[in-house]
Coordinates of N, CA and C in Angstrom, one line a residue:
M1 N 0.9 -1.2 0.0 CA 0.0 0.0 0.0 C 0.9 1.2 0.0
T2 N 0.6 2.2 -0.9 CA 1.4 3.4 -0.9 C 1.0 4.3 0.2
S3 N 1.8 5.4 0.4 CA 1.4 6.4 1.5 C 0.1 7.1 1.2
V4 N -0.2 7.3 -0.1 CA -1.5 7.9 -0.5 C -2.6 7.0 -0.1
D5 N -2.5 5.7 -0.4 CA -3.6 4.8 -0.1 C -3.7 4.7 1.4
K6 N -2.6 4.7 2.1 CA -2.7 4.6 3.6 C -3.4 5.8 4.2
T7 N -3.1 7.0 3.6 CA -3.7 8.2 4.2 C -5.2 8.2 3.9
A8 N -5.6 7.7 2.7 CA -7.0 7.7 2.4 C -7.7 6.7 3.3
S9 N -7.1 5.5 3.6 CA -7.7 4.5 4.4 C -7.8 5.0 5.8
D10 N -6.8 5.7 6.3 CA -6.9 6.3 7.7 C -8.0 7.3 7.8
L11 N -8.1 8.2 6.7 CA -9.2 9.2 6.7 C -10.6 8.5 6.8
F12 N -10.8 7.5 5.9 CA -12.1 6.8 5.9 C -12.3 6.1 7.3
A13 N -11.3 5.6 7.9 CA -11.5 4.9 9.2 C -11.9 5.9 10.3
N14 N -11.3 7.1 10.2 CA -11.6 8.2 11.2 C -13.1 8.7 11.0
L15 N -13.6 8.6 9.8 CA -15.0 9.0 9.5 C -16.0 7.9 9.8
G16 N -15.5 6.7 10.2 CA -16.3 5.5 10.5 C -16.7 4.8 9.2
L17 N -15.8 4.9 8.2 CA -16.1 4.3 6.9 C -15.1 3.2 6.6
N18 N -15.6 2.2 5.8 CA -14.8 1.1 5.4 C -14.7 1.1 3.8
T19 N -13.7 0.6 3.3 CA -13.6 0.5 1.8 C -13.4 -0.9 1.4
V20 N -14.0 -1.3 0.3 CA -13.9 -2.6 -0.3 C -13.1 -2.5 -1.5
K21 N -11.9 -3.1 -1.6 CA -11.1 -3.1 -2.8 C -11.6 -4.1 -3.8
P22 N -11.7 -3.7 -5.1 CA -12.1 -4.6 -6.1 C -11.0 -5.6 -6.4
K23 N -11.4 -6.9 -6.7 CA -10.4 -7.9 -7.0 C -9.7 -7.6 -8.3
S24 N -8.4 -7.8 -8.4 CA -7.7 -7.6 -9.6 C -7.8 -8.9 -10.5
N25 N -7.8 -8.7 -11.8 CA -7.9 -9.8 -12.7 C -6.5 -10.0 -13.3
S26 N -5.8 -11.0 -12.8 CA -4.4 -11.3 -13.3 C -4.4 -11.9 -14.6
G27 N -5.6 -12.4 -15.1 CA -5.6 -13.1 -16.4 C -5.7 -12.1 -17.6
E28 N -5.9 -10.8 -17.4 CA -6.0 -9.9 -18.5 C -4.6 -9.6 -19.1
M29 N -4.6 -9.4 -20.4 CA -3.3 -9.1 -21.1 C -3.1 -7.6 -21.1
G30 N -2.0 -7.2 -20.6 CA -1.7 -5.7 -20.6 C -1.4 -5.2 -22.0
Q31 N -1.3 -3.9 -22.1 CA -1.0 -3.2 -23.4 C 0.3 -3.6 -24.0
D32 N 1.4 -3.6 -23.1 CA 2.7 -4.0 -23.6 C 2.8 -5.4 -24.2
A33 N 2.2 -6.3 -23.4 CA 2.2 -7.7 -23.9 C 1.4 -7.9 -25.2
F34 N 0.3 -7.1 -25.3 CA -0.5 -7.2 -26.5 C 0.2 -6.7 -27.7
L35 N 0.9 -5.5 -27.6 CA 1.7 -5.0 -28.7 C 2.9 -5.9 -29.0
E36 N 3.5 -6.5 -28.0 CA 4.7 -7.4 -28.3 C 4.2 -8.6 -29.1
L37 N 3.0 -9.1 -28.7 CA 2.5 -10.3 -29.4 C 2.2 -9.9 -30.9
M38 N 1.6 -8.7 -31.2 CA 1.3 -8.4 -32.5 C 2.6 -8.1 -33.4
I39 N 3.6 -7.5 -32.8 CA 4.9 -7.3 -33.5 C 5.5 -8.6 -33.8
T40 N 5.5 -9.5 -32.9 CA 6.1 -10.8 -33.1 C 5.4 -11.5 -34.3
Q41 N 4.1 -11.4 -34.3 CA 3.3 -12.0 -35.3 C 3.7 -11.5 -36.7
M42 N 3.9 -10.1 -36.8 CA 4.2 -9.5 -38.1 C 5.6 -9.8 -38.5
N43 N 6.6 -9.9 -37.5 CA 8.0 -10.2 -37.9 C 8.1 -11.6 -38.4
N44 N 7.3 -12.5 -38.0 CA 7.4 -13.9 -38.4 C 6.5 -14.3 -39.6
Q45 N 6.0 -13.3 -40.2 CA 5.2 -13.7 -41.4 C 6.1 -14.1 -42.6
D46 N 5.6 -14.9 -43.4 CA 6.3 -15.4 -44.6 C 6.4 -14.2 -45.6
P47 N 7.6 -13.7 -46.0 CA 7.7 -12.6 -46.9 C 7.2 -12.9 -48.3
F48 N 7.1 -14.2 -48.6 CA 6.6 -14.5 -49.9 C 5.1 -14.7 -49.9
K49 N 4.5 -14.6 -48.7 CA 3.0 -14.7 -48.6 C 2.5 -13.5 -47.7
P50 N 2.7 -12.3 -48.2 CA 2.3 -11.1 -47.4 C 0.8 -11.1 -47.1
M51 N 0.5 -10.4 -46.0 CA -0.9 -10.3 -45.6 C -1.8 -9.7 -46.7
E52 N -3.0 -10.1 -46.7 CA -4.0 -9.4 -47.5 C -4.2 -8.0 -47.0
N53 N -4.6 -7.1 -47.9 CA -4.9 -5.7 -47.4 C -5.8 -5.6 -46.2
G54 N -6.9 -6.4 -46.3 CA -7.8 -6.4 -45.2 C -7.2 -6.8 -43.9
E55 N -6.3 -7.8 -43.9 CA -5.7 -8.2 -42.7 C -4.8 -7.1 -42.1
F56 N -4.0 -6.5 -43.1 CA -3.1 -5.4 -42.6 C -3.8 -4.3 -42.0
L57 N -5.0 -3.8 -42.6 CA -5.7 -2.7 -42.1 C -6.3 -3.1 -40.7
T58 N -6.7 -4.4 -40.6 CA -7.2 -4.8 -39.3 C -6.1 -4.7 -38.2
Q59 N -4.9 -5.1 -38.6 CA -3.8 -5.0 -37.6 C -3.5 -3.5 -37.2
I60 N -3.5 -2.6 -38.2 CA -3.3 -1.2 -37.9 C -4.4 -0.7 -37.0
A61 N -5.7 -1.1 -37.3 CA -6.8 -0.6 -36.5 C -6.7 -1.1 -35.0
Q62 N -6.2 -2.3 -34.9 CA -6.0 -2.9 -33.5 C -4.9 -2.1 -32.7
F63 N -3.9 -1.6 -33.4 CA -2.9 -0.8 -32.8 C -3.5 0.5 -32.2
S64 N -4.3 1.2 -33.1 CA -4.9 2.4 -32.6 C -5.9 2.2 -31.5
Q65 N -6.6 1.1 -31.6 CA -7.6 0.8 -30.6 C -7.0 0.6 -29.2
V66 N -5.8 0.0 -29.2 CA -5.2 -0.2 -27.9 C -5.0 1.1 -27.1
S67 N -4.5 2.1 -27.9 CA -4.2 3.4 -27.2 C -5.5 4.1 -26.8
G68 N -6.6 4.0 -27.7 CA -7.8 4.6 -27.3 C -8.5 3.9 -26.1
I69 N -8.4 2.6 -26.1 CA -9.0 1.9 -24.9 C -8.3 2.2 -23.6
N70 N -6.9 2.4 -23.7 CA -6.1 2.7 -22.5 C -6.5 4.1 -22.0
E71 N -6.7 5.1 -22.9 CA -7.1 6.4 -22.5 C -8.5 6.4 -21.9
L72 N -9.4 5.6 -22.5 CA -10.8 5.4 -22.0 C -10.8 4.8 -20.6
Q73 N -9.9 3.8 -20.4 CA -9.8 3.2 -19.0 C -9.3 4.2 -18.0
N74 N -8.4 5.0 -18.4 CA -7.8 6.0 -17.5 C -8.9 7.0 -17.1
S75 N -9.7 7.4 -18.1 CA -10.8 8.3 -17.8 C -11.8 7.8 -16.9
F76 N -12.2 6.5 -17.1 CA -13.1 5.8 -16.2 C -12.5 5.7 -14.8
A77 N -11.2 5.4 -14.7 CA -10.6 5.3 -13.4 C -10.6 6.7 -12.6
Q78 N -10.4 7.8 -13.3 CA -10.5 9.1 -12.7 C -12.0 9.4 -12.3
L79 N -12.9 9.0 -13.1 CA -14.3 9.2 -12.7 C -14.7 8.4 -11.5
A80 N -14.2 7.1 -11.5 CA -14.5 6.2 -10.3 C -13.9 6.8 -9.1
G81 N -12.7 7.4 -9.2 CA -12.1 8.1 -8.0 C -12.9 9.2 -7.5
S82 N -13.4 10.0 -8.4 CA -14.2 11.2 -8.0 C -15.5 10.7 -7.4
L83 N -16.1 9.7 -7.9 CA -17.4 9.2 -7.3 C -17.1 8.6 -5.9
T84 N -16.0 7.9 -5.8 CA -15.6 7.4 -4.4 C -15.5 8.5 -3.4
S85 N -14.8 9.6 -3.8 CA -14.6 10.7 -2.9 C -16.0 11.3 -2.6
S86 N -16.9 11.4 -3.5 CA -18.2 12.0 -3.3 C -19.0 11.1 -2.3
Q87 N -18.9 9.8 -2.5 CA -19.5 8.8 -1.6 C -19.0 8.9 -0.2
A88 N -17.7 9.1 -0.1 CA -17.1 9.2 1.2 C -17.6 10.4 2.0
L89 N -17.8 11.5 1.3 CA -18.3 12.7 2.0 C -19.8 12.5 2.4
Q90 N -20.5 11.9 1.5 CA -21.9 11.6 1.7 C -22.0 10.6 2.9
A91 N -21.2 9.6 2.9 CA -21.2 8.6 3.9 C -20.9 9.1 5.3
S92 N -19.9 10.0 5.4 CA -19.4 10.5 6.6 C -20.5 11.3 7.3
G93 N -21.5 11.9 6.6 CA -22.6 12.6 7.2 C -23.7 11.7 7.7
L94 N -23.6 10.4 7.3 CA -24.6 9.5 7.8 C -24.3 8.8 9.1
V95 N -23.0 8.7 9.4 CA -22.6 8.0 10.7 C -23.2 8.8 11.9
G96 N -23.9 8.1 12.8 CA -24.5 8.7 13.9 C -26.0 9.1 13.7
R97 N -26.4 9.1 12.4 CA -27.8 9.6 12.1 C -28.7 8.4 12.2
N98 N -30.0 8.7 12.3 CA -31.0 7.6 12.2 C -31.6 7.5 10.8
V99 N -31.9 6.3 10.4 CA -32.5 6.1 9.0 C -33.7 5.2 9.2
L100 N -34.6 5.3 8.2 CA -35.8 4.5 8.2 C -35.6 3.5 7.1
V101 N -35.7 2.2 7.5 CA -35.5 1.1 6.5 C -36.6 0.1 6.6
P102 N -36.8 -0.6 5.5 CA -37.9 -1.7 5.5 C -37.4 -2.9 6.3
S103 N -38.1 -3.2 7.4 CA -37.7 -4.4 8.2 C -38.8 -4.7 9.2
E104 N -38.8 -6.0 9.6 CA -39.8 -6.4 10.6 C -39.0 -6.4 12.0
I105 N -37.7 -6.3 11.9 CA -36.9 -6.4 13.2 C -36.5 -5.0 13.5
G106 N -36.7 -4.7 14.8 CA -36.3 -3.4 15.3 C -35.6 -3.5 16.6
L107 N -34.9 -2.5 17.0 CA -34.1 -2.5 18.3 C -34.8 -1.6 19.3
L108 N -35.1 -2.2 20.5 CA -35.5 -1.5 21.7 C -34.3 -1.1 22.5
P109 N -33.9 0.2 22.4 CA -32.7 0.6 23.2 C -33.0 0.8 24.7
Q110 N -31.9 0.8 25.4 CA -32.0 1.0 26.9 C -32.6 2.4 27.1
G111 N -33.8 2.4 27.8 CA -34.4 3.7 28.2 C -35.1 4.4 27.0
G112 N -35.2 3.8 25.8 CA -35.7 4.4 24.7 C -37.0 3.7 24.1
A113 N -37.3 4.0 22.9 CA -38.4 3.3 22.2 C -38.1 2.8 20.9
L114 N -38.8 1.7 20.5 CA -38.6 1.1 19.2 C -39.6 1.9 18.3
R115 N -39.0 2.6 17.3 CA -39.8 3.5 16.4 C -39.8 3.0 15.0
G116 N -40.9 3.4 14.3 CA -40.9 3.1 12.8 C -42.2 3.6 12.2
T117 N -42.5 3.1 11.1 CA -43.8 3.4 10.4 C -44.4 2.2 9.8
V118 N -45.7 2.2 9.6 CA -46.4 1.2 8.8 C -47.0 1.8 7.5
E119 N -46.8 1.1 6.4 CA -47.2 1.6 5.1 C -48.6 1.0 4.9
L120 N -49.6 1.8 4.9 CA -51.0 1.3 4.6 C -51.3 1.5 3.1
P121 N -51.6 0.5 2.4 CA -52.0 0.6 1.0 C -53.4 1.2 0.8
M122 N -54.2 1.2 1.8 CA -55.6 1.6 1.7 C -56.1 2.1 3.1
D123 N -57.2 2.7 3.1 CA -57.8 3.1 4.4 C -58.2 1.9 5.2
T124 N -58.2 2.1 6.5 CA -58.6 0.9 7.3 C -59.4 1.4 8.6
S125 N -60.2 0.6 9.1 CA -61.0 0.9 10.3 C -60.2 0.6 11.5
Q126 N -59.2 -0.3 11.4 CA -58.4 -0.7 12.6 C -57.0 -1.2 12.1
L127 N -56.0 -0.6 12.7 CA -54.6 -1.0 12.5 C -54.1 -1.5 13.8
V128 N -53.6 -2.7 13.8 CA -53.1 -3.4 15.0 C -51.6 -3.7 14.8
L129 N -50.8 -3.3 15.9 CA -49.4 -3.5 15.9 C -49.0 -4.6 16.9
S130 N -48.3 -5.6 16.5 CA -47.9 -6.7 17.5 C -46.4 -6.7 17.6
V131 N -45.9 -6.7 18.9 CA -44.5 -6.8 19.1 C -44.2 -8.2 19.6
V132 N -43.2 -8.9 19.0 CA -42.9 -10.3 19.3 C -41.5 -10.4 19.7
D133 N -41.3 -11.2 20.8 CA -39.9 -11.4 21.3 C -39.2 -12.6 20.6
A134 N -38.0 -12.9 21.0 CA -37.2 -13.9 20.3 C -37.8 -15.3 20.4
S135 N -38.6 -15.5 21.4 CA -39.2 -16.8 21.6 C -40.5 -17.0 20.8
G136 N -41.0 -15.9 20.2 CA -42.2 -16.0 19.4 C -43.4 -15.5 20.1
E137 N -43.3 -15.1 21.4 CA -44.4 -14.6 22.2 C -44.7 -13.1 21.9
V138 N -46.0 -12.8 21.8 CA -46.4 -11.5 21.6 C -46.4 -10.8 22.9
V139 N -45.5 -9.8 23.1 CA -45.3 -9.2 24.4 C -46.1 -7.9 24.4
R140 N -46.5 -7.4 23.3 CA -47.4 -6.2 23.3 C -48.2 -6.1 22.0
S141 N -49.5 -5.8 22.2 CA -50.4 -5.6 21.1 C -51.0 -4.2 21.3
I142 N -50.9 -3.4 20.2 CA -51.3 -2.0 20.2 C -52.3 -1.8 19.1
E143 N -53.6 -1.4 19.6 CA -54.6 -1.1 18.6 C -54.5 0.4 18.3
M144 N -54.2 0.7 17.0 CA -53.9 2.1 16.6 C -55.1 2.8 16.0
G145 N -56.3 2.1 15.9 CA -57.5 2.7 15.4 C -57.5 2.8 13.9
A146 N -58.4 3.7 13.4 CA -58.7 3.9 12.0 C -57.6 4.9 11.4
H147 N -57.2 4.6 10.2 CA -56.2 5.4 9.5 C -56.5 5.5 8.0
S148 N -56.1 6.6 7.4 CA -56.1 6.7 5.9 C -54.9 6.0 5.3
A149 N -55.0 5.7 4.0 CA -53.8 5.1 3.3 C -52.6 6.0 3.4
G150 N -51.5 5.4 3.6 CA -50.2 6.2 3.7 C -49.4 5.7 4.8
D151 N -48.4 6.5 5.3 CA -47.5 6.0 6.3 C -48.1 6.4 7.7
V152 N -48.0 5.5 8.6 CA -48.5 5.7 10.0 C -47.3 5.4 10.9
A153 N -47.0 6.4 11.7 CA -45.8 6.3 12.6 C -46.2 5.6 13.9
F154 N -45.3 4.8 14.5 CA -45.5 4.2 15.7 C -44.3 4.3 16.6
A155 N -44.5 4.1 17.9 CA -43.4 4.1 18.9 C -43.8 3.2 20.0
W156 N -43.0 2.1 20.3 CA -43.2 1.3 21.4 C -42.2 1.6 22.5
D157 N -42.7 1.9 23.7 CA -41.9 2.4 24.8 C -41.3 1.2 25.6
G158 N -41.6 0.0 25.2 CA -41.0 -1.1 25.9 C -41.9 -1.7 27.0
I159 N -43.1 -1.2 27.2 CA -44.0 -1.7 28.2 C -44.8 -2.8 27.6
T160 N -44.8 -4.0 28.3 CA -45.5 -5.2 27.8 C -47.0 -5.1 28.1
N161 N -47.7 -6.1 27.6 CA -49.2 -6.2 27.9 C -49.4 -6.4 29.4
A162 N -48.4 -7.0 30.1 CA -48.5 -7.2 31.6 C -48.2 -5.9 32.4
G163 N -47.8 -4.9 31.7 CA -47.4 -3.7 32.4 C -46.0 -3.6 32.9
T164 N -45.2 -4.6 32.5 CA -43.8 -4.6 32.9 C -42.9 -4.1 31.8
A165 N -41.7 -3.7 32.1 CA -40.7 -3.2 31.1 C -40.0 -4.4 30.5
A166 N -40.0 -4.4 29.2 CA -39.3 -5.4 28.4 C -37.8 -5.2 28.4
A167 N -37.1 -6.2 28.2 CA -35.6 -6.1 28.2 C -35.2 -5.4 26.9
P168 N -34.2 -4.6 26.9 CA -33.7 -4.0 25.6 C -33.2 -5.1 24.7
G169 N -33.3 -4.8 23.4 CA -32.9 -5.8 22.4 C -33.7 -5.8 21.2
R170 N -33.6 -6.9 20.4 CA -34.3 -7.0 19.1 C -35.7 -7.6 19.3
Y171 N -36.6 -7.0 18.6 CA -38.0 -7.5 18.6 C -38.6 -7.4 17.2
R172 N -39.5 -8.4 16.9 CA -40.2 -8.4 15.6 C -41.4 -7.6 15.7
V173 N -41.7 -6.7 14.7 CA -42.9 -5.9 14.7 C -43.8 -6.3 13.5
R174 N -45.0 -6.7 13.8 CA -46.0 -7.1 12.8 C -47.1 -6.1 12.8
A175 N -47.6 -5.8 11.6 CA -48.7 -4.8 11.5 C -49.8 -5.5 10.6
E176 N -51.0 -5.4 11.1 CA -52.1 -5.9 10.3 C -53.3 -4.8 10.3
F177 N -53.9 -4.7 9.2 CA -55.0 -3.7 9.1 C -56.3 -4.5 8.7
Q178 N -57.4 -3.9 9.1 CA -58.7 -4.5 8.9 C -59.3 -4.0 7.5
T179 N -59.7 -4.9 6.7 CA -60.4 -4.5 5.4 C -61.5 -5.5 5.3
G180 N -62.7 -4.9 5.5 CA -63.9 -5.8 5.5 C -63.9 -6.7 6.7
E181 N -64.0 -8.0 6.4 CA -64.0 -9.0 7.5 C -62.6 -9.6 7.6
H182 N -61.6 -9.1 6.9 CA -60.3 -9.8 6.9 C -59.2 -8.9 7.4
S183 N -58.2 -9.5 8.0 CA -57.0 -8.8 8.4 C -55.9 -9.0 7.4
V184 N -55.2 -8.0 7.0 CA -54.1 -8.1 6.0 C -52.8 -7.5 6.6
A185 N -51.7 -8.2 6.3 CA -50.4 -7.7 6.8 C -50.0 -6.5 6.0
A186 N -49.3 -5.6 6.7 CA -48.8 -4.4 6.1 C -47.3 -4.3 6.3
Q187 N -46.7 -3.6 5.3 CA -45.2 -3.4 5.3 C -44.8 -2.5 6.5
T188 N -43.8 -2.9 7.2 CA -43.3 -2.1 8.3 C -41.9 -1.6 8.0
F189 N -41.6 -0.4 8.5 CA -40.3 0.2 8.4 C -39.8 0.6 9.9
V190 N -38.5 0.4 10.2 CA -38.1 0.7 11.5 C -37.0 1.7 11.4
T191 N -36.8 2.4 12.5 CA -35.7 3.4 12.7 C -34.5 2.8 13.3
A192 N -33.4 3.0 12.7 CA -32.1 2.5 13.3 C -31.0 3.5 13.1
S193 N -30.0 3.4 14.0 CA -28.9 4.3 14.0 C -27.7 3.7 13.1
V194 N -27.1 4.6 12.4 CA -26.0 4.2 11.5 C -24.7 4.2 12.3
D195 N -24.1 3.0 12.5 CA -22.8 2.8 13.2 C -21.7 3.2 12.3
S196 N -21.7 2.7 11.1 CA -20.6 3.0 10.1 C -21.1 2.7 8.7
V197 N -20.3 3.1 7.7 CA -20.7 2.9 6.3 C -19.5 2.2 5.6
T198 N -19.9 1.2 4.8 CA -18.9 0.6 3.9 C -19.0 1.1 2.5
I199 N -17.9 1.6 1.9 CA -17.9 2.0 0.6 C -17.4 0.9 -0.3
G200 N -18.3 0.4 -1.2 CA -18.0 -0.7 -2.1 C -17.2 -0.3 -3.3
G201 N -16.8 -1.2 -4.1 CA -16.1 -1.0 -5.3 C -17.0 -0.3 -6.4
A202 N -16.5 -0.2 -7.6 CA -17.2 0.4 -8.7 C -18.6 -0.2 -8.8
G203 N -19.6 0.6 -8.8 CA -21.0 0.1 -9.0 C -21.6 -0.5 -7.8
Q204 N -20.9 -0.7 -6.7 CA -21.5 -1.4 -5.6 C -22.2 -0.4 -4.6
G205 N -21.9 0.9 -4.6 CA -22.6 1.8 -3.8 C -22.2 1.7 -2.3
L206 N -23.0 2.2 -1.4 CA -22.8 2.3 0.0 C -23.6 1.2 0.7
T207 N -23.0 0.6 1.8 CA -23.7 -0.3 2.6 C -23.7 0.3 4.0
L208 N -24.8 0.4 4.7 CA -24.9 1.0 6.0 C -24.9 -0.2 7.0
N209 N -24.1 0.0 8.1 CA -24.0 -0.9 9.2 C -24.9 -0.3 10.3
L210 N -26.1 -0.9 10.5 CA -27.0 -0.3 11.5 C -27.0 -1.1 12.8
T211 N -27.2 -0.3 13.9 CA -27.2 -0.8 15.2 C -28.4 -1.8 15.4
G212 N -28.1 -3.0 15.7 CA -29.2 -4.0 15.9 C -29.7 -4.7 14.7
L213 N -29.4 -4.1 13.5 CA -30.0 -4.7 12.3 C -28.9 -5.3 11.4
G214 N -27.7 -4.8 11.5 CA -26.6 -5.3 10.6 C -26.5 -4.4 9.3
Q215 N -26.2 -5.1 8.2 CA -25.9 -4.4 7.0 C -27.2 -4.2 6.1
V216 N -27.3 -3.0 5.6 CA -28.4 -2.6 4.7 C -27.9 -1.8 3.6
D217 N -28.3 -2.0 2.4 CA -27.9 -1.2 1.2 C -28.5 0.2 1.4
F218 N -27.7 1.2 1.0 CA -28.1 2.6 1.1 C -29.4 2.8 0.2
A219 N -29.5 2.1 -0.9 CA -30.6 2.2 -1.8 C -31.9 1.9 -1.1
Q220 N -31.9 1.1 0.0 CA -33.1 0.7 0.7 C -33.6 1.8 1.7
V221 N -32.8 2.8 2.0 CA -33.1 3.8 3.0 C -34.3 4.6 2.4
R222 N -35.4 4.7 3.3 CA -36.5 5.4 2.9 C -36.5 6.9 3.4
E223 N -35.8 7.1 4.5 CA -35.7 8.4 5.1 C -34.5 8.5 5.9
I224 N -33.8 9.7 5.8 CA -32.7 10.0 6.7 C -33.2 11.1 7.7
M225 N -33.0 10.8 9.0 CA -33.5 11.7 10.0 C -32.4 12.5 10.7

């Protein structure tokens, strides 16, 4: 690793970021090897059987393409570097922030509340939220009443149906809404804190490391708070 690479890595680490290096492809032929192979081929041609004009023009075109491809690769490398720097700045601003992501699992923090939203596809006369612990037991059922279609916010303070305080940790949140005589499951989103951000290679984007939830693609984030 060069001193520049080390400095960049140290900077990302101080910002709470990680970088993923793309794997190198040792099987690709470099430009020098490609040119050497072509020159060797031309030097060993039978002088009494010169190449056809079409073959010769093809060889010349290949020579020019090598230079053009190399310049194009350098341009893409510079663009990738700029995008990575932009991602690093964006990612550094996410560390310590709360985000809203699609999940049935949420974290009840010590002295806090498990928060999120329910996405209602239609109006309902009754929305019910169920909080389930690791053993599968429903520790709290919350009747949220009638709501119009859209996002409905919720917050569970950790108090169980028995009136006792639940232990901090991970809980599953299930939402069901009434439509006619049937109950239908609804999509839930939970709020989580960003511990760190991993910057992937080209085209891989950002991966958020969330407290209690693990890794989530940045593209899945619905809201940054």
